[in-house]
């Protein structure tokens, strides 16, 4: 009788595991992670393994740039929300050195928040399932500044229980908002949802991206430099870009920080013998609030207009 119960329990556990793997597979088919999906699209639509223009950045270019309105059709926007220069560097390295994708030009974001120390709150290589295909667990744990056990555990969960991982994250964030555990994030979330453009909501948005002292991160500058060196070593032309920000956002942003960070960026670029080609759209119709989804992201309608203007600038720059 005991043996029969053990067999039944074993079969039940195996059934649960198989069901989870199947659910995970179906979940990935319906909602793939952004990095894997981007790579899949590149291989599908760029069958010669080459890209003429590659956009790199976080949510700013992700929502602002629509490749459909760039004349050169061999364009891809490999921008992912909340990522930092560590992620950007590794994504480019994977394309060039792991997947052997040839890239002729990159357009890389250099917005103020990109160099803020507050971005440390985001795990650099947070997509463990994706990065584990290309880097060792030990390497990922060092980059993410965590122990190897944590990295291994998260890799397993994301690889075989991705749907649980996603729902857990959603529930955790929702609980945090409901319980008002993080007042600033809660207020910013409310402001974002209501799409307010008043100075109070803009200030909360800035607080979400910068510490009170506007401290910069040397690590982000280091990986920014590593990224442009990687591009340089692969004979890739580089254009730097600042994306549109609302007028209130620009006015409330610390002016000293805004001036200092761009000077540091210029010095890094010059040090690496790269011509500083900058497309500065930070004031692009900044006084028109209807263009923005929130204080520093264009909405879908105006991303088309912006992309067309960007296309014209690119053509002039490369004449």
XYZ file of C-alpha atoms in Angstrom:
319
model
C 0.000 0.000 0.000
C 2.853 2.318 0.920
C 4.622 1.623 -2.365
C 1.424 2.362 -4.269
C 1.061 5.725 -2.527
C 4.677 6.593 -3.280
C 4.177 5.714 -6.957
C 0.997 7.810 -7.116
C 2.732 10.751 -5.423
C 5.708 10.463 -7.791
C 3.420 10.361 -10.826
C 1.478 13.362 -9.513
C 4.697 15.383 -9.013
C 5.906 14.424 -12.504
C 2.548 15.457 -13.943
C 2.802 18.855 -12.211
C 6.337 19.345 -13.531
C 5.350 18.396 -17.092
C 2.279 20.648 -16.926
C 4.455 23.538 -15.709
C 6.962 23.013 -18.519
C 4.112 22.907 -21.052
C 2.510 26.049 -19.600
C 5.887 27.746 -19.625
C 6.415 26.839 -23.288
C 2.946 28.111 -24.260
C 3.446 31.271 -22.204
C 6.708 31.994 -24.034
C 4.966 31.512 -27.377
C 2.301 34.058 -26.446
C 4.397 36.474 -24.339
C 8.111 36.017 -25.132
C 10.707 37.968 -23.186
C 11.842 41.142 -24.973
C 15.476 40.183 -25.534
C 14.664 36.749 -27.003
C 11.862 38.191 -29.098
C 14.135 40.941 -30.443
C 16.781 38.418 -31.445
C 14.130 36.245 -33.077
C 12.852 39.228 -35.093
C 16.363 40.191 -36.178
C 17.004 36.683 -37.489
C 13.608 36.594 -39.196
C 13.650 39.984 -40.913
C 17.414 40.398 -41.381
C 18.185 37.077 -43.003
C 21.566 38.213 -44.269
C 22.571 38.710 -40.606
C 23.182 42.400 -41.079
C 21.631 45.606 -39.756
C 22.321 49.028 -41.253
C 20.960 51.071 -38.329
C 20.562 49.689 -34.811
C 18.865 51.749 -32.077
C 20.040 51.028 -28.534
C 18.521 52.336 -25.329
C 15.724 51.989 -22.806
C 12.053 53.011 -22.864
C 12.767 56.425 -24.451
C 13.786 55.051 -27.873
C 11.542 52.021 -27.400
C 8.442 54.215 -27.502
C 9.792 57.127 -29.555
C 11.340 55.363 -32.565
C 9.216 53.627 -35.167
C 11.541 51.966 -37.732
C 8.715 51.977 -40.304
C 9.348 55.684 -40.867
C 13.099 55.390 -41.341
C 13.915 55.314 -45.067
C 16.562 52.655 -44.674
C 14.497 49.501 -44.237
C 17.341 47.512 -42.713
C 16.725 49.102 -39.314
C 16.047 47.564 -35.922
C 15.082 49.153 -32.605
C 16.718 46.981 -29.935
C 15.559 49.135 -27.006
C 14.078 47.679 -23.828
C 12.389 49.492 -20.944
C 14.329 50.021 -17.672
C 17.660 48.645 -18.936
C 20.995 50.377 -18.339
C 24.367 50.514 -20.107
C 25.447 47.148 -18.707
C 22.490 45.532 -20.467
C 23.045 47.626 -23.605
C 26.708 46.602 -23.763
C 25.907 42.894 -23.390
C 23.053 43.042 -25.912
C 25.401 44.550 -28.481
C 28.127 42.034 -27.625
C 25.680 39.151 -28.082
C 24.647 40.450 -31.506
C 28.211 41.016 -32.706
C 30.250 38.278 -31.065
C 27.780 35.532 -30.173
C 25.261 35.679 -33.025
C 27.618 37.141 -35.668
C 25.210 39.897 -36.696
C 26.916 42.629 -38.727
C 25.964 46.161 -37.715
C 26.991 49.231 -39.712
C 25.619 52.054 -37.538
C 24.290 52.361 -34.014
C 22.235 55.201 -32.577
C 22.723 55.137 -28.830
C 20.738 57.029 -26.206
C 22.492 59.511 -23.889
C 19.605 60.976 -21.895
C 20.137 62.476 -18.392
C 18.654 59.559 -16.445
C 20.953 57.050 -18.188
C 23.843 58.042 -15.917
C 21.900 58.398 -12.675
C 22.991 56.238 -9.741
C 19.342 55.445 -9.057
C 19.423 53.003 -11.963
C 21.242 50.649 -9.564
C 17.769 49.659 -8.379
C 17.356 47.693 -11.609
C 19.221 44.374 -11.942
C 21.543 44.780 -14.990
C 21.098 41.301 -16.492
C 17.609 40.682 -15.144
C 16.574 38.339 -17.959
C 18.418 35.324 -16.586
C 16.917 32.911 -19.095
C 18.190 34.942 -22.043
C 21.656 35.813 -20.760
C 22.292 32.279 -19.478
C 22.428 31.146 -23.103
C 25.512 33.293 -23.682
C 27.235 33.746 -20.314
C 28.091 31.491 -17.382
C 26.114 31.608 -14.141
C 29.264 32.757 -12.375
C 29.711 35.666 -14.795
C 26.065 36.756 -14.469
C 26.223 36.611 -10.669
C 29.272 38.903 -10.679
C 27.656 41.402 -13.050
C 24.444 41.412 -11.011
C 26.385 41.580 -7.725
C 24.644 38.582 -6.188
C 25.666 35.117 -5.033
C 25.793 32.209 -7.480
C 22.911 30.431 -5.724
C 20.558 33.382 -6.320
C 21.566 33.542 -9.982
C 21.081 29.794 -10.454
C 17.693 29.849 -8.698
C 16.400 32.759 -10.801
C 17.708 31.141 -14.002
C 15.808 27.924 -13.249
C 12.604 29.765 -12.338
C 12.717 31.926 -15.463
C 13.636 28.998 -17.726
C 10.954 26.569 -16.544
C 8.415 28.650 -14.601
C 8.444 31.976 -16.473
C 4.699 32.458 -16.148
C 4.944 32.081 -12.349
C 7.906 34.500 -12.262
C 5.977 37.145 -14.199
C 2.808 36.812 -12.174
C 4.832 36.896 -8.945
C 6.482 40.161 -10.005
C 3.141 41.681 -11.021
C 1.498 40.665 -7.726
C 4.467 41.921 -5.686
C 4.407 45.323 -7.387
C 0.625 45.558 -7.081
C 0.793 44.695 -3.382
C 3.471 47.337 -2.871
C 1.258 49.937 -4.540
C -1.906 48.936 -2.638
C -0.191 48.926 0.739
C 1.552 52.192 -0.160
C 4.898 50.740 0.991
C 6.768 53.073 -1.328
C 4.963 56.386 -1.279
C 7.002 58.018 -4.054
C 6.502 55.104 -6.446
C 2.813 54.984 -5.562
C 2.301 58.689 -6.262
C 4.321 58.478 -9.464
C 2.255 55.461 -10.572
C -0.974 57.383 -10.003
C 0.390 60.394 -11.896
C 1.499 58.204 -14.788
C -1.821 56.421 -15.041
C -3.740 59.689 -15.092
C -1.173 61.148 -17.515
C -0.930 64.387 -15.566
C 1.408 67.040 -16.917
C 1.457 69.367 -13.883
C 4.742 70.188 -12.131
C 3.955 68.004 -9.134
C 3.632 64.853 -11.226
C 6.751 65.778 -13.228
C 8.699 66.190 -9.996
C 7.608 62.724 -8.898
C 8.696 61.363 -12.254
C 12.136 62.933 -11.819
C 12.365 61.535 -8.271
C 11.748 58.118 -9.784
C 14.893 58.498 -11.929
C 17.266 60.543 -9.765
C 18.415 60.638 -6.152
C 17.967 63.915 -4.283
C 21.645 64.751 -4.738
C 21.566 63.811 -8.458
C 24.499 61.486 -7.900
C 25.932 59.916 -11.043
C 27.230 56.383 -11.414
C 30.808 55.743 -12.511
C 29.720 52.228 -13.493
C 27.293 53.571 -16.114
C 30.025 55.777 -17.591
C 32.393 52.782 -17.644
C 29.908 50.594 -19.506
C 28.976 53.435 -21.810
C 32.663 53.623 -22.747
C 32.865 49.833 -23.115
C 29.900 49.973 -25.479
C 31.451 52.589 -27.758
C 34.791 50.726 -27.684
C 32.986 47.540 -28.712
C 31.345 49.404 -31.584
C 34.656 51.022 -32.532
C 36.452 47.674 -32.606
C 33.814 46.379 -35.013
C 34.071 49.431 -37.310
C 30.572 50.594 -36.446
C 29.603 54.237 -36.937
C 28.058 55.788 -33.843
C 25.453 58.520 -33.508
C 24.425 59.751 -30.069
C 20.906 60.928 -29.403
C 18.897 62.738 -26.733
C 15.183 61.963 -26.890
C 12.261 64.376 -26.394
C 11.384 65.535 -22.894
C 8.442 67.655 -21.804
C 9.084 71.315 -21.004
C 8.248 70.888 -17.324
C 10.636 67.940 -17.081
C 13.486 69.978 -18.615
C 12.756 72.996 -16.389
C 12.678 70.954 -13.181
C 15.741 68.856 -13.997
C 18.869 69.937 -12.118
C 20.765 72.220 -14.537
C 24.229 71.477 -13.127
C 23.679 67.758 -13.501
C 22.342 68.229 -17.027
C 25.433 70.185 -18.078
C 27.989 68.061 -16.239
C 26.894 64.659 -17.509
C 26.964 65.690 -21.170
C 30.500 67.069 -20.738
C 31.624 63.763 -19.243
C 30.023 61.916 -22.140
C 31.812 64.161 -24.653
C 35.154 63.559 -22.930
C 34.702 59.782 -23.079
C 33.814 59.980 -26.757
C 36.751 62.242 -27.633
C 39.115 60.035 -25.614
C 38.147 57.111 -27.812
C 38.793 59.059 -31.036
C 35.162 59.145 -32.001
C 33.550 62.133 -33.653
C 30.762 63.467 -31.446
C 27.695 63.225 -33.669
C 24.758 64.286 -31.539
C 21.090 64.452 -32.448
C 19.578 66.532 -29.663
C 15.799 66.197 -29.631
C 15.401 66.938 -25.924
C 13.486 70.145 -26.764
C 11.504 68.606 -29.628
C 8.078 70.291 -29.258
C 8.622 70.061 -25.499
C 5.865 72.612 -24.766
C 3.176 70.452 -26.381
C 1.917 68.161 -23.641
C -0.358 66.252 -26.002
C 2.777 64.734 -27.573
C 3.731 62.953 -24.377
C 2.424 59.840 -22.726
C 4.116 60.984 -19.517
C 6.714 63.715 -18.801
C 9.534 61.926 -20.641
C 7.932 59.497 -23.108
C 6.310 60.312 -26.434
C 2.925 58.794 -27.133
C 2.265 56.426 -30.044
C 0.715 59.064 -32.309
C 3.628 61.471 -32.018
C 6.313 58.790 -32.227
C 5.423 58.646 -35.939
C 6.037 62.390 -36.373
C 9.229 62.183 -34.339
C 10.491 59.188 -36.351
C 9.962 61.067 -39.607
C 11.888 64.056 -38.274
C 14.604 61.742 -37.001
C 14.798 60.155 -40.442
C 15.425 63.571 -42.026
C 18.175 64.344 -39.513
C 19.877 61.009 -40.112
C 19.878 61.535 -43.860
C 21.479 64.994 -43.464
C 24.063 63.678 -41.027
C 25.191 60.930 -43.387
C 25.202 62.928 -46.609
